[in-house]
mmCIF file with all atom_site columns, C-alpha atoms in Angstrom:
data_model
loop_
_atom_site.group_PDB
_atom_site.id
_atom_site.type_symbol
_atom_site.label_atom_id
_atom_site.label_alt_id
_atom_site.label_comp_id
_atom_site.label_asym_id
_atom_site.label_entity_id
_atom_site.label_seq_id
_atom_site.pdbx_PDB_ins_code
_atom_site.Cartn_x
_atom_site.Cartn_y
_atom_site.Cartn_z
_atom_site.occupancy
_atom_site.B_iso_or_equiv
_atom_site.pdbx_formal_charge
_atom_site.auth_seq_id
_atom_site.auth_comp_id
_atom_site.auth_asym_id
_atom_site.auth_atom_id
_atom_site.pdbx_PDB_model_num
ATOM 1   C CA . MET A 1 1   ? -6.528  7.866   12.759  1.00 85.00 ? 1   MET A CA 1
ATOM 2   C CA . ASN A 1 2   ? -7.870  4.373   12.688  1.00 89.00 ? 2   ASN A CA 1
ATOM 3   C CA . VAL A 1 3   ? -6.223  1.722   10.509  1.00 94.00 ? 3   VAL A CA 1
ATOM 4   C CA . THR A 1 4   ? -8.485  -1.218  9.910   1.00 94.00 ? 4   THR A CA 1
ATOM 5   C CA . LEU A 1 5   ? -6.911  -4.531  8.561   1.00 98.00 ? 5   LEU A CA 1
ATOM 6   C CA . PHE A 1 6   ? -8.687  -7.110  6.680   1.00 97.00 ? 6   PHE A CA 1
ATOM 7   C CA . GLY A 1 7   ? -7.269  -10.514 5.568   1.00 96.00 ? 7   GLY A CA 1
ATOM 8   C CA . THR A 1 8   ? -4.487  -10.446 8.252   1.00 95.00 ? 8   THR A CA 1
ATOM 9   C CA . ASP A 1 9   ? -5.539  -13.341 10.460  1.00 94.00 ? 9   ASP A CA 1
ATOM 10  C CA . ALA A 1 10  ? -2.690  -15.450 9.614   1.00 93.00 ? 10  ALA A CA 1
ATOM 11  C CA . LEU A 1 11  ? -0.278  -12.766 10.861  1.00 94.00 ? 11  LEU A CA 1
ATOM 12  C CA . ALA A 1 12  ? 1.003   -12.302 14.416  1.00 95.00 ? 12  ALA A CA 1
ATOM 13  C CA . ALA A 1 13  ? -0.242  -9.321  16.505  1.00 95.00 ? 13  ALA A CA 1
ATOM 14  C CA . ARG A 1 14  ? 3.229   -7.742  16.154  1.00 95.00 ? 14  ARG A CA 1
ATOM 15  C CA . GLU A 1 15  ? 2.943   -7.980  12.593  1.00 96.00 ? 15  GLU A CA 1
ATOM 16  C CA . ARG A 1 16  ? -0.361  -6.489  12.315  1.00 97.00 ? 16  ARG A CA 1
ATOM 17  C CA . GLY A 1 17  ? 0.789   -3.644  14.526  1.00 96.00 ? 17  GLY A CA 1
ATOM 18  C CA . LEU A 1 18  ? 3.806   -2.947  12.109  1.00 97.00 ? 18  LEU A CA 1
ATOM 19  C CA . LEU A 1 19  ? 1.433   -2.870  9.207   1.00 98.00 ? 19  LEU A CA 1
ATOM 20  C CA . ARG A 1 20  ? -0.729  -0.286  11.046  1.00 97.00 ? 20  ARG A CA 1
ATOM 21  C CA . GLU A 1 21  ? 2.394   1.729   11.772  1.00 96.00 ? 21  GLU A CA 1
ATOM 22  C CA . ALA A 1 22  ? 3.454   1.438   7.881   1.00 97.00 ? 22  ALA A CA 1
ATOM 23  C CA . VAL A 1 23  ? 0.175   3.014   6.960   1.00 96.00 ? 23  VAL A CA 1
ATOM 24  C CA . LEU A 1 24  ? 0.475   5.699   9.532   1.00 94.00 ? 24  LEU A CA 1
ATOM 25  C CA . ALA A 1 25  ? 4.060   6.552   8.763   1.00 94.00 ? 25  ALA A CA 1
ATOM 26  C CA . ALA A 1 26  ? 3.538   6.888   5.167   1.00 94.00 ? 26  ALA A CA 1
ATOM 27  C CA . LEU A 1 27  ? 0.582   9.020   5.484   1.00 91.00 ? 27  LEU A CA 1
ATOM 28  C CA . GLY A 1 28  ? 2.701   11.380  7.876   1.00 87.00 ? 28  GLY A CA 1
ATOM 29  C CA . PRO A 1 29  ? 1.373   14.715  8.273   1.00 78.00 ? 29  PRO A CA 1
ATOM 30  C CA . LYS A 1 30  ? -1.790  13.737  6.067   1.00 75.00 ? 30  LYS A CA 1
ATOM 31  C CA . ARG A 1 31  ? -3.218  11.556  8.600   1.00 74.00 ? 31  ARG A CA 1
ATOM 32  C CA . ARG A 1 32  ? -6.638  12.672  10.170  1.00 71.00 ? 32  ARG A CA 1
ATOM 33  C CA . ARG A 1 33  ? -7.680  12.325  13.676  1.00 71.00 ? 33  ARG A CA 1
ATOM 34  C CA . GLY A 1 34  ? -11.040 11.095  12.786  1.00 72.00 ? 34  GLY A CA 1
ATOM 35  C CA . GLY A 1 35  ? -10.051 9.468   9.429   1.00 81.00 ? 35  GLY A CA 1
ATOM 36  C CA . GLU A 1 36  ? -9.685  5.795   8.521   1.00 88.00 ? 36  GLU A CA 1
ATOM 37  C CA . VAL A 1 37  ? -7.773  3.685   6.220   1.00 93.00 ? 37  VAL A CA 1
ATOM 38  C CA . CYS A 1 38  ? -8.606  0.070   5.464   1.00 96.00 ? 38  CYS A CA 1
ATOM 39  C CA . LEU A 1 39  ? -5.595  -2.177  4.619   1.00 98.00 ? 39  LEU A CA 1
ATOM 40  C CA . ILE A 1 40  ? -6.990  -5.156  2.867   1.00 98.00 ? 40  ILE A CA 1
ATOM 41  C CA . LEU A 1 41  ? -4.968  -8.397  1.803   1.00 98.00 ? 41  LEU A CA 1
ATOM 42  C CA . ILE A 1 42  ? -6.773  -10.207 -0.890  1.00 98.00 ? 42  ILE A CA 1
ATOM 43  C CA . PRO A 1 43  ? -5.977  -13.192 -3.232  1.00 98.00 ? 43  PRO A CA 1
ATOM 44  C CA . ASP A 1 44  ? -4.913  -12.530 -7.004  1.00 97.00 ? 44  ASP A CA 1
ATOM 45  C CA . LYS A 1 45  ? -8.466  -13.259 -8.290  1.00 98.00 ? 45  LYS A CA 1
ATOM 46  C CA . LYS A 1 46  ? -10.061 -10.670 -6.318  1.00 98.00 ? 46  LYS A CA 1
ATOM 47  C CA . ILE A 1 47  ? -7.293  -7.995  -7.064  1.00 98.00 ? 47  ILE A CA 1
ATOM 48  C CA . HIS A 1 48  ? -7.402  -8.872  -10.588 1.00 98.00 ? 48  HIS A CA 1
ATOM 49  C CA . ALA A 1 49  ? -11.175 -8.267  -10.684 1.00 98.00 ? 49  ALA A CA 1
ATOM 50  C CA . ILE A 1 50  ? -10.684 -4.867  -8.922  1.00 98.00 ? 50  ILE A CA 1
ATOM 51  C CA . ASN A 1 51  ? -7.770  -4.011  -11.252 1.00 98.00 ? 51  ASN A CA 1
ATOM 52  C CA . LYS A 1 52  ? -9.976  -4.859  -14.172 1.00 98.00 ? 52  LYS A CA 1
ATOM 53  C CA . GLN A 1 53  ? -13.173 -3.011  -12.987 1.00 97.00 ? 53  GLN A CA 1
ATOM 54  C CA . TYR A 1 54  ? -11.707 0.146   -11.778 1.00 95.00 ? 54  TYR A CA 1
ATOM 55  C CA . LEU A 1 55  ? -8.433  0.675   -13.554 1.00 95.00 ? 55  LEU A CA 1
ATOM 56  C CA . GLY A 1 56  ? -8.902  -1.198  -16.903 1.00 97.00 ? 56  GLY A CA 1
ATOM 57  C CA . HIS A 1 57  ? -6.022  -3.440  -16.319 1.00 97.00 ? 57  HIS A CA 1
ATOM 58  C CA . ASP A 1 58  ? -6.681  -7.115  -16.931 1.00 98.00 ? 58  ASP A CA 1
ATOM 59  C CA . TYR A 1 59  ? -4.285  -8.745  -14.692 1.00 98.00 ? 59  TYR A CA 1
ATOM 60  C CA . PRO A 1 60  ? -3.676  -9.077  -10.957 1.00 98.00 ? 60  PRO A CA 1
ATOM 61  C CA . THR A 1 61  ? -1.393  -6.347  -9.453  1.00 98.00 ? 61  THR A CA 1
ATOM 62  C CA . ASP A 1 62  ? 0.573   -5.901  -6.213  1.00 98.00 ? 62  ASP A CA 1
ATOM 63  C CA . VAL A 1 63  ? -1.239  -2.831  -4.436  1.00 98.00 ? 63  VAL A CA 1
ATOM 64  C CA . ILE A 1 64  ? -4.015  -0.602  -5.368  1.00 98.00 ? 64  ILE A CA 1
ATOM 65  C CA . ALA A 1 65  ? -4.991  2.549   -3.509  1.00 97.00 ? 65  ALA A CA 1
ATOM 66  C CA . PHE A 1 66  ? -8.344  4.242   -3.560  1.00 94.00 ? 66  PHE A CA 1
ATOM 67  C CA . PRO A 1 67  ? -8.652  7.666   -1.920  1.00 89.00 ? 67  PRO A CA 1
ATOM 68  C CA . TYR A 1 68  ? -12.114 8.168   -0.625  1.00 83.00 ? 68  TYR A CA 1
ATOM 69  C CA . GLU A 1 69  ? -11.879 11.830  -1.894  1.00 73.00 ? 69  GLU A CA 1
ATOM 70  C CA . ASP A 1 70  ? -11.764 10.561  -5.347  1.00 62.00 ? 70  ASP A CA 1
ATOM 71  C CA . ALA A 1 71  ? -14.996 8.431   -4.940  1.00 61.00 ? 71  ALA A CA 1
ATOM 72  C CA . VAL A 1 72  ? -17.247 11.263  -5.559  1.00 62.00 ? 72  VAL A CA 1
ATOM 73  C CA . PRO A 1 73  ? -15.920 13.860  -8.307  1.00 65.00 ? 73  PRO A CA 1
ATOM 74  C CA . GLY A 1 74  ? -16.077 17.394  -7.208  1.00 66.00 ? 74  GLY A CA 1
ATOM 75  C CA . VAL A 1 75  ? -16.706 16.563  -3.449  1.00 62.00 ? 75  VAL A CA 1
ATOM 76  C CA . ARG A 1 76  ? -14.068 17.455  -0.982  1.00 65.00 ? 76  ARG A CA 1
ATOM 77  C CA . ARG A 1 77  ? -13.642 15.419  2.272   1.00 62.00 ? 77  ARG A CA 1
ATOM 78  C CA . ALA A 1 78  ? -14.008 17.147  5.704   1.00 62.00 ? 78  ALA A CA 1
ATOM 79  C CA . PRO A 1 79  ? -10.862 17.519  7.741   1.00 63.00 ? 79  PRO A CA 1
ATOM 80  C CA . ASP A 1 80  ? -11.640 14.469  9.758   1.00 61.00 ? 80  ASP A CA 1
ATOM 81  C CA . ALA A 1 81  ? -13.303 12.376  7.115   1.00 65.00 ? 81  ALA A CA 1
ATOM 82  C CA . PRO A 1 82  ? -12.108 8.824   6.236   1.00 63.00 ? 82  PRO A CA 1
ATOM 83  C CA . PHE A 1 83  ? -9.085  8.523   4.005   1.00 83.00 ? 83  PHE A CA 1
ATOM 84  C CA . GLY A 1 84  ? -9.169  5.526   1.733   1.00 92.00 ? 84  GLY A CA 1
ATOM 85  C CA . ASP A 1 85  ? -8.633  1.985   1.069   1.00 96.00 ? 85  ASP A CA 1
ATOM 86  C CA . VAL A 1 86  ? -5.410  0.120   0.172   1.00 98.00 ? 86  VAL A CA 1
ATOM 87  C CA . TYR A 1 87  ? -5.680  -3.335  -1.316  1.00 98.00 ? 87  TYR A CA 1
ATOM 88  C CA . ILE A 1 88  ? -2.609  -5.774  -1.559  1.00 99.00 ? 88  ILE A CA 1
ATOM 89  C CA . GLY A 1 89  ? -2.572  -8.810  -3.878  1.00 98.00 ? 89  GLY A CA 1
ATOM 90  C CA . LEU A 1 90  ? -1.210  -11.571 -1.831  1.00 98.00 ? 90  LEU A CA 1
ATOM 91  C CA . GLY A 1 91  ? -0.310  -13.877 -4.813  1.00 98.00 ? 91  GLY A CA 1
ATOM 92  C CA . VAL A 1 92  ? 1.570   -11.149 -6.491  1.00 98.00 ? 92  VAL A CA 1
ATOM 93  C CA . ALA A 1 93  ? 3.252   -10.017 -3.081  1.00 98.00 ? 93  ALA A CA 1
ATOM 94  C CA . LYS A 1 94  ? 4.529   -13.521 -2.556  1.00 98.00 ? 94  LYS A CA 1
ATOM 95  C CA . ARG A 1 95  ? 5.970   -13.783 -6.038  1.00 98.00 ? 95  ARG A CA 1
ATOM 96  C CA . GLN A 1 96  ? 7.517   -10.340 -5.700  1.00 98.00 ? 96  GLN A CA 1
ATOM 97  C CA . ALA A 1 97  ? 9.114   -11.203 -2.354  1.00 98.00 ? 97  ALA A CA 1
ATOM 98  C CA . LYS A 1 98  ? 10.617  -14.243 -3.777  1.00 98.00 ? 98  LYS A CA 1
ATOM 99  C CA . GLU A 1 99  ? 11.990  -12.561 -6.769  1.00 98.00 ? 99  GLU A CA 1
ATOM 100 C CA . MET A 1 100 ? 13.267  -9.600  -4.447  1.00 95.00 ? 100 MET A CA 1
ATOM 101 C CA . GLY A 1 101 ? 14.893  -12.373 -2.124  1.00 96.00 ? 101 GLY A CA 1
ATOM 102 C CA . HIS A 1 102 ? 13.205  -10.921 1.066   1.00 95.00 ? 102 HIS A CA 1
ATOM 103 C CA . PRO A 1 103 ? 10.469  -12.437 3.327   1.00 96.00 ? 103 PRO A CA 1
ATOM 104 C CA . LEU A 1 104 ? 6.883   -11.964 2.512   1.00 96.00 ? 104 LEU A CA 1
ATOM 105 C CA . PHE A 1 105 ? 6.261   -9.772  5.526   1.00 96.00 ? 105 PHE A CA 1
ATOM 106 C CA . LYS A 1 106 ? 8.808   -7.214  4.308   1.00 96.00 ? 106 LYS A CA 1
ATOM 107 C CA . GLU A 1 107 ? 6.862   -7.238  0.900   1.00 97.00 ? 107 GLU A CA 1
ATOM 108 C CA . LEU A 1 108 ? 3.589   -6.630  2.781   1.00 98.00 ? 108 LEU A CA 1
ATOM 109 C CA . VAL A 1 109 ? 5.232   -3.711  4.745   1.00 98.00 ? 109 VAL A CA 1
ATOM 110 C CA . THR A 1 110 ? 6.610   -2.331  1.495   1.00 98.00 ? 110 THR A CA 1
ATOM 111 C CA . LEU A 1 111 ? 3.198   -2.382  -0.291  1.00 98.00 ? 111 LEU A CA 1
ATOM 112 C CA . ALA A 1 112 ? 1.247   -0.978  2.723   1.00 98.00 ? 112 ALA A CA 1
ATOM 113 C CA . VAL A 1 113 ? 3.574   1.886   2.696   1.00 98.00 ? 113 VAL A CA 1
ATOM 114 C CA . HIS A 1 114 ? 3.516   2.171   -1.155  1.00 98.00 ? 114 HIS A CA 1
ATOM 115 C CA . GLY A 1 115 ? -0.329  2.119   -1.291  1.00 97.00 ? 115 GLY A CA 1
ATOM 116 C CA . SER A 1 116 ? -0.484  4.554   1.636   1.00 95.00 ? 116 SER A CA 1
ATOM 117 C CA . LEU A 1 117 ? 1.943   7.032   -0.021  1.00 95.00 ? 117 LEU A CA 1
ATOM 118 C CA . HIS A 1 118 ? -0.529  6.950   -3.040  1.00 94.00 ? 118 HIS A CA 1
ATOM 119 C CA . LEU A 1 119 ? -3.248  8.066   -0.571  1.00 91.00 ? 119 LEU A CA 1
ATOM 120 C CA . ALA A 1 120 ? -1.078  10.769  0.759   1.00 89.00 ? 120 ALA A CA 1
ATOM 121 C CA . GLY A 1 121 ? -0.916  12.057  -2.799  1.00 88.00 ? 121 GLY A CA 1
ATOM 122 C CA . TYR A 1 122 ? 2.383   10.600  -4.161  1.00 93.00 ? 122 TYR A CA 1
ATOM 123 C CA . ASP A 1 123 ? 2.530   9.542   -7.818  1.00 92.00 ? 123 ASP A CA 1
ATOM 124 C CA . ASP A 1 124 ? 4.796   7.040   -9.495  1.00 92.00 ? 124 ASP A CA 1
ATOM 125 C CA . ARG A 1 125 ? 3.904   7.590   -13.061 1.00 92.00 ? 125 ARG A CA 1
ATOM 126 C CA . ALA A 1 126 ? 6.491   10.167  -14.008 1.00 93.00 ? 126 ALA A CA 1
ATOM 127 C CA . PRO A 1 127 ? 10.297  9.253   -13.595 1.00 94.00 ? 127 PRO A CA 1
ATOM 128 C CA . ALA A 1 128 ? 11.157  12.117  -11.262 1.00 94.00 ? 128 ALA A CA 1
ATOM 129 C CA . LYS A 1 129 ? 7.949   11.667  -9.066  1.00 96.00 ? 129 LYS A CA 1
ATOM 130 C CA . LYS A 1 130 ? 8.674   7.899   -8.865  1.00 95.00 ? 130 LYS A CA 1
ATOM 131 C CA . GLU A 1 131 ? 12.161  8.265   -7.678  1.00 96.00 ? 131 GLU A CA 1
ATOM 132 C CA . LYS A 1 132 ? 10.977  10.834  -5.015  1.00 96.00 ? 132 LYS A CA 1
ATOM 133 C CA . MET A 1 133 ? 8.254   8.160   -4.027  1.00 96.00 ? 133 MET A CA 1
ATOM 134 C CA . PHE A 1 134 ? 10.551  5.306   -3.851  1.00 96.00 ? 134 PHE A CA 1
ATOM 135 C CA . ALA A 1 135 ? 12.994  7.354   -1.797  1.00 96.00 ? 135 ALA A CA 1
ATOM 136 C CA . ARG A 1 136 ? 10.593  7.961   0.747   1.00 96.00 ? 136 ARG A CA 1
ATOM 137 C CA . GLN A 1 137 ? 9.292   4.349   0.680   1.00 97.00 ? 137 GLN A CA 1
ATOM 138 C CA . ASN A 1 138 ? 12.908  2.927   1.257   1.00 95.00 ? 138 ASN A CA 1
ATOM 139 C CA . ARG A 1 139 ? 13.439  5.379   4.245   1.00 96.00 ? 139 ARG A CA 1
ATOM 140 C CA . LEU A 1 140 ? 10.090  4.294   5.842   1.00 96.00 ? 140 LEU A CA 1
ATOM 141 C CA . VAL A 1 141 ? 10.628  0.591   5.287   1.00 96.00 ? 141 VAL A CA 1
ATOM 142 C CA . ALA A 1 142 ? 14.232  0.884   6.634   1.00 95.00 ? 142 ALA A CA 1
ATOM 143 C CA . ARG A 1 143 ? 12.702  2.650   9.882   1.00 95.00 ? 143 ARG A CA 1
ATOM 144 C CA . LEU A 1 144 ? 10.079  0.136   10.291  1.00 95.00 ? 144 LEU A CA 1
ATOM 145 C CA . LEU A 1 145 ? 11.959  -3.070  9.661   1.00 94.00 ? 145 LEU A CA 1
ATOM 146 C CA . PRO A 1 146 ? 15.236  -4.268  11.509  1.00 74.00 ? 146 PRO A CA 1
ATOM 147 C CA . ASP A 1 147 ? 16.199  -5.518  7.991   1.00 68.00 ? 147 ASP A CA 1
ATOM 148 C CA . GLY A 1 148 ? 14.663  -2.680  5.986   1.00 48.00 ? 148 GLY A CA 1
ATOM 149 C CA . LYS A 1 149 ? 17.988  -1.048  5.194   1.00 48.00 ? 149 LYS A CA 1
ATOM 150 C CA . LYS A 1 150 ? 18.181  -3.026  1.990   1.00 47.00 ? 150 LYS A CA 1
ATOM 151 C CA . LYS A 1 151 ? 16.486  -0.720  -0.555  1.00 48.00 ? 151 LYS A CA 1
ATOM 152 C CA . THR A 1 152 ? 13.423  -2.057  -2.294  1.00 50.00 ? 152 THR A CA 1
ATOM 153 C CA . LYS A 1 153 ? 13.683  -2.021  -6.124  1.00 50.00 ? 153 LYS A CA 1
ATOM 154 C CA . THR A 1 154 ? 10.768  -0.939  -8.392  1.00 49.00 ? 154 THR A CA 1
ATOM 155 C CA . PRO A 1 155 ? 8.871   -4.096  -8.373  1.00 49.00 ? 155 PRO A CA 1
ATOM 156 C CA . PRO A 1 156 ? 8.242   -5.801  -11.594 1.00 47.00 ? 156 PRO A CA 1
ATOM 157 C CA . ARG A 1 157 ? 4.882   -5.308  -13.117 1.00 47.00 ? 157 ARG A CA 1
ATOM 158 C CA . PRO A 1 158 ? 2.666   -8.432  -13.327 1.00 47.00 ? 158 PRO A CA 1
ATOM 159 C CA . ARG A 1 159 ? 2.892   -10.169 -16.739 1.00 43.00 ? 159 ARG A CA 1
ATOM 160 C CA . ARG A 1 160 ? -0.198  -9.677  -18.895 1.00 40.00 ? 160 ARG A CA 1
#
């Protein structure tokens, strides 16, 4: 499976590699040999516009995932078809990292995992599902990052 990164030029090659690993680890057995995920880091203004246009939320957010399968209702993707896009709002990620007391890169990995888990079918709207998703997210972040043993909390929702 190919993971294409956009907006990551300021990151070191090792960090870009870890972001790719984060996506693949989160997808687990759902990843497809011929599939593709795009991980896109964008400023708050752009993620705000996407959040408003596609989800009806008039504020910037930390991460949004769009599975390609959902792009055309009623159309199922082929086994090796592309997978989806994960957008990370850099401004929100920076603020959350500061609030959580960890480096920005850890927040980027956490959000890459979180968005990719959504592509893999995880849902965090119901409390029980949210708990399961965050448990998986915490295990993956702990495995990917040396300091990842510290659990990530539910990120605060951006203020409206």
